[in-house]
């Protein structure tokens, strides 16, 4: 019978081994608010030992891939994103074949035609491989890597006008697929609170929710308008329960006054203030330093 401490040690050793074997794992999609810029800061607060890793707001998965845990449960409420992760794991060759077709046909007119698939009934008739390829193609060629839908769940991101988008990224997709198959990872699609119900003492949960807007008009980091104040409060309550349960918890968000209101008076919780280079505004080339926070237990 393996003890929790032995499992945690094995988990860390295997994670190190995975990193050495796979070199640097990087996301197969672009993601607004992705964590690659924040990785050096996040790394400072990773627990030395942990059991299962949980990530309820997966997105592009930059932190998951950098951490490379042996045991993990990952989740997102974006069903097209979750399908894409599953297909990268299960059918990378079929996916790449579809993406190469998209690359051959790539144009503004083709992008807009494919975008209409969630309006004209084509999406429901697509295979999961086709849906994953559509998602990745639109992510790579839509404006600034944004995935945004209207109240009807229809994508409304404009064409990105990139010169040479890497649509069929063979090496990255195969490398991520190999990692997902070499370790024990459960992929789910649902509410963040439900997916962490099995988290136990010594496990590690990282929350990367849609960020709180920096101002009333700034929402460049969010891809869902459904995650508002009430959801941020519910997330805080879940965070506290996990912390009190002995689970290692960490959260990233915007550096706004609401963070202090939500997390500033919790015993054993620290708020770290960091500065990250982000693309801001209408121009994809416009980057500036923005304030973010990392909230974690002592």
mmCIF file of C-alpha atoms in Angstrom, residues 36-158:
data_model
loop_
_atom_site.group_PDB
_atom_site.id
_atom_site.type_symbol
_atom_site.label_atom_id
_atom_site.label_comp_id
_atom_site.label_asym_id
_atom_site.label_seq_id
_atom_site.Cartn_x
_atom_site.Cartn_y
_atom_site.Cartn_z
ATOM 1 C CA UNK A 36 3.137 31.484 -20.163
ATOM 2 C CA UNK A 37 4.162 35.025 -19.126
ATOM 3 C CA UNK A 38 3.276 34.276 -15.507
ATOM 4 C CA UNK A 39 4.992 30.873 -15.246
ATOM 5 C CA UNK A 40 8.180 32.093 -13.483
ATOM 6 C CA UNK A 41 6.055 33.700 -10.762
ATOM 7 C CA UNK A 42 3.669 30.759 -10.409
ATOM 8 C CA UNK A 43 6.619 28.390 -10.066
ATOM 9 C CA UNK A 44 7.667 30.125 -6.838
ATOM 10 C CA UNK A 45 4.529 28.952 -5.036
ATOM 11 C CA UNK A 46 4.173 25.372 -6.270
ATOM 12 C CA UNK A 47 4.139 23.023 -3.245
ATOM 13 C CA UNK A 48 7.245 20.872 -2.901
ATOM 14 C CA UNK A 49 5.108 17.738 -2.617
ATOM 15 C CA UNK A 50 1.520 17.168 -3.705
ATOM 16 C CA UNK A 51 -0.823 14.358 -4.672
ATOM 17 C CA UNK A 52 -3.275 14.898 -7.535
ATOM 18 C CA UNK A 53 -3.201 18.190 -9.466
ATOM 19 C CA UNK A 54 -6.533 19.886 -10.269
ATOM 20 C CA UNK A 55 -7.061 22.718 -12.749
ATOM 21 C CA UNK A 56 -10.744 23.745 -13.052
ATOM 22 C CA UNK A 57 -10.228 26.567 -15.613
ATOM 23 C CA UNK A 58 -7.864 24.918 -18.080
ATOM 24 C CA UNK A 59 -7.804 27.260 -21.073
ATOM 25 C CA UNK A 60 -4.566 26.803 -23.023
ATOM 26 C CA UNK A 61 -3.073 24.700 -20.213
ATOM 27 C CA UNK A 62 0.308 26.468 -20.046
ATOM 28 C CA UNK A 63 0.735 25.840 -16.309
ATOM 29 C CA UNK A 64 -0.408 22.220 -16.549
ATOM 30 C CA UNK A 65 2.102 21.547 -19.309
ATOM 31 C CA UNK A 66 4.944 23.312 -17.497
ATOM 32 C CA UNK A 67 4.200 21.435 -14.276
ATOM 33 C CA UNK A 68 3.690 18.100 -16.072
ATOM 34 C CA UNK A 69 2.041 16.251 -13.157
ATOM 35 C CA UNK A 70 1.678 12.490 -13.295
ATOM 36 C CA UNK A 71 -1.850 12.536 -11.816
ATOM 37 C CA UNK A 72 -4.285 15.301 -12.686
ATOM 38 C CA UNK A 73 -7.912 16.274 -13.189
ATOM 39 C CA UNK A 74 -8.401 19.110 -15.672
ATOM 40 C CA UNK A 75 -11.602 20.898 -16.628
ATOM 41 C CA UNK A 76 -13.119 23.787 -18.502
ATOM 42 C CA UNK A 77 -16.688 24.975 -19.062
ATOM 43 C CA UNK A 78 -15.969 25.616 -22.766
ATOM 44 C CA UNK A 79 -17.106 22.367 -24.405
ATOM 45 C CA UNK A 80 -15.320 23.028 -27.725
ATOM 46 C CA UNK A 81 -12.052 23.570 -25.853
ATOM 47 C CA UNK A 82 -12.514 20.352 -23.848
ATOM 48 C CA UNK A 83 -13.279 18.384 -27.018
ATOM 49 C CA UNK A 84 -10.043 19.723 -28.512
ATOM 50 C CA UNK A 85 -7.962 18.548 -25.540
ATOM 51 C CA UNK A 86 -9.553 15.103 -25.745
ATOM 52 C CA UNK A 87 -8.911 14.801 -29.481
ATOM 53 C CA UNK A 88 -5.293 15.960 -29.110
ATOM 54 C CA UNK A 89 -4.913 13.116 -26.610
ATOM 55 C CA UNK A 90 -6.867 10.434 -28.487
ATOM 56 C CA UNK A 91 -6.634 11.176 -32.221
ATOM 57 C CA UNK A 92 -3.730 13.510 -33.001
ATOM 58 C CA UNK A 93 -3.098 12.107 -36.494
ATOM 59 C CA UNK A 94 -6.733 12.539 -37.579
ATOM 60 C CA UNK A 95 -6.755 16.016 -36.071
ATOM 61 C CA UNK A 96 -3.612 17.053 -37.924
ATOM 62 C CA UNK A 97 -5.078 15.761 -41.182
ATOM 63 C CA UNK A 98 -8.124 18.013 -40.711
ATOM 64 C CA UNK A 99 -5.971 20.978 -39.712
ATOM 65 C CA UNK A 100 -3.838 20.589 -42.830
ATOM 66 C CA UNK A 101 -7.021 20.847 -44.904
ATOM 67 C CA UNK A 102 -7.950 24.029 -43.047
ATOM 68 C CA UNK A 103 -4.459 25.364 -43.703
ATOM 69 C CA UNK A 104 -4.800 24.694 -47.427
ATOM 70 C CA UNK A 105 -8.195 26.428 -47.564
ATOM 71 C CA UNK A 106 -7.304 29.287 -45.232
ATOM 72 C CA UNK A 107 -8.702 32.693 -46.164
ATOM 73 C CA UNK A 108 -10.974 35.288 -44.616
ATOM 74 C CA UNK A 109 -13.968 33.923 -46.519
ATOM 75 C CA UNK A 110 -13.162 30.374 -45.391
ATOM 76 C CA UNK A 111 -12.811 31.496 -41.771
ATOM 77 C CA UNK A 112 -16.151 33.292 -41.812
ATOM 78 C CA UNK A 113 -17.832 30.316 -43.494
ATOM 79 C CA UNK A 114 -16.524 27.956 -40.815
ATOM 80 C CA UNK A 115 -17.528 30.394 -38.094
ATOM 81 C CA UNK A 116 -21.125 30.106 -39.318
ATOM 82 C CA UNK A 117 -21.175 26.386 -38.469
ATOM 83 C CA UNK A 118 -22.628 27.095 -35.033
ATOM 84 C CA UNK A 119 -25.488 29.025 -36.647
ATOM 85 C CA UNK A 120 -26.508 26.899 -39.621
ATOM 86 C CA UNK A 121 -26.607 23.436 -38.010
ATOM 87 C CA UNK A 122 -23.290 22.126 -39.377
ATOM 88 C CA UNK A 123 -21.601 22.014 -35.978
ATOM 89 C CA UNK A 124 -24.035 19.445 -34.586
ATOM 90 C CA UNK A 125 -23.330 17.151 -37.539
ATOM 91 C CA UNK A 126 -19.547 17.352 -37.271
ATOM 92 C CA UNK A 127 -17.480 14.544 -35.775
ATOM 93 C CA UNK A 128 -15.527 15.384 -32.606
ATOM 94 C CA UNK A 129 -12.329 15.484 -34.675
ATOM 95 C CA UNK A 130 -13.920 18.012 -37.035
ATOM 96 C CA UNK A 131 -15.129 20.123 -34.124
ATOM 97 C CA UNK A 132 -11.683 20.104 -32.528
ATOM 98 C CA UNK A 133 -10.067 21.079 -35.836
ATOM 99 C CA UNK A 134 -12.582 23.905 -36.279
ATOM 100 C CA UNK A 135 -11.878 25.180 -32.777
ATOM 101 C CA UNK A 136 -8.098 25.118 -33.196
ATOM 102 C CA UNK A 137 -8.261 26.644 -36.688
ATOM 103 C CA UNK A 138 -10.478 29.505 -35.497
ATOM 104 C CA UNK A 139 -8.312 30.015 -32.434
ATOM 105 C CA UNK A 140 -5.173 30.280 -34.568
ATOM 106 C CA UNK A 141 -6.728 32.569 -37.195
ATOM 107 C CA UNK A 142 -9.296 34.636 -35.283
ATOM 108 C CA UNK A 143 -8.412 38.020 -33.825
ATOM 109 C CA UNK A 144 -5.759 37.846 -31.097
ATOM 110 C CA UNK A 145 -6.427 34.233 -30.106
ATOM 111 C CA UNK A 146 -9.785 35.246 -28.670
ATOM 112 C CA UNK A 147 -12.636 32.758 -28.271
ATOM 113 C CA UNK A 148 -15.829 34.681 -27.644
ATOM 114 C CA UNK A 149 -19.460 33.706 -28.070
ATOM 115 C CA UNK A 150 -22.707 35.665 -27.929
ATOM 116 C CA UNK A 151 -25.698 34.861 -25.695
ATOM 117 C CA UNK A 152 -26.745 32.152 -28.144
ATOM 118 C CA UNK A 153 -23.372 30.447 -27.858
ATOM 119 C CA UNK A 154 -22.321 31.540 -31.356
ATOM 120 C CA UNK A 155 -18.724 32.543 -32.007
ATOM 121 C CA UNK A 156 -18.423 36.189 -33.078
ATOM 122 C CA UNK A 157 -14.650 36.740 -33.174
ATOM 123 C CA UNK A 158 -13.486 38.672 -36.271
#
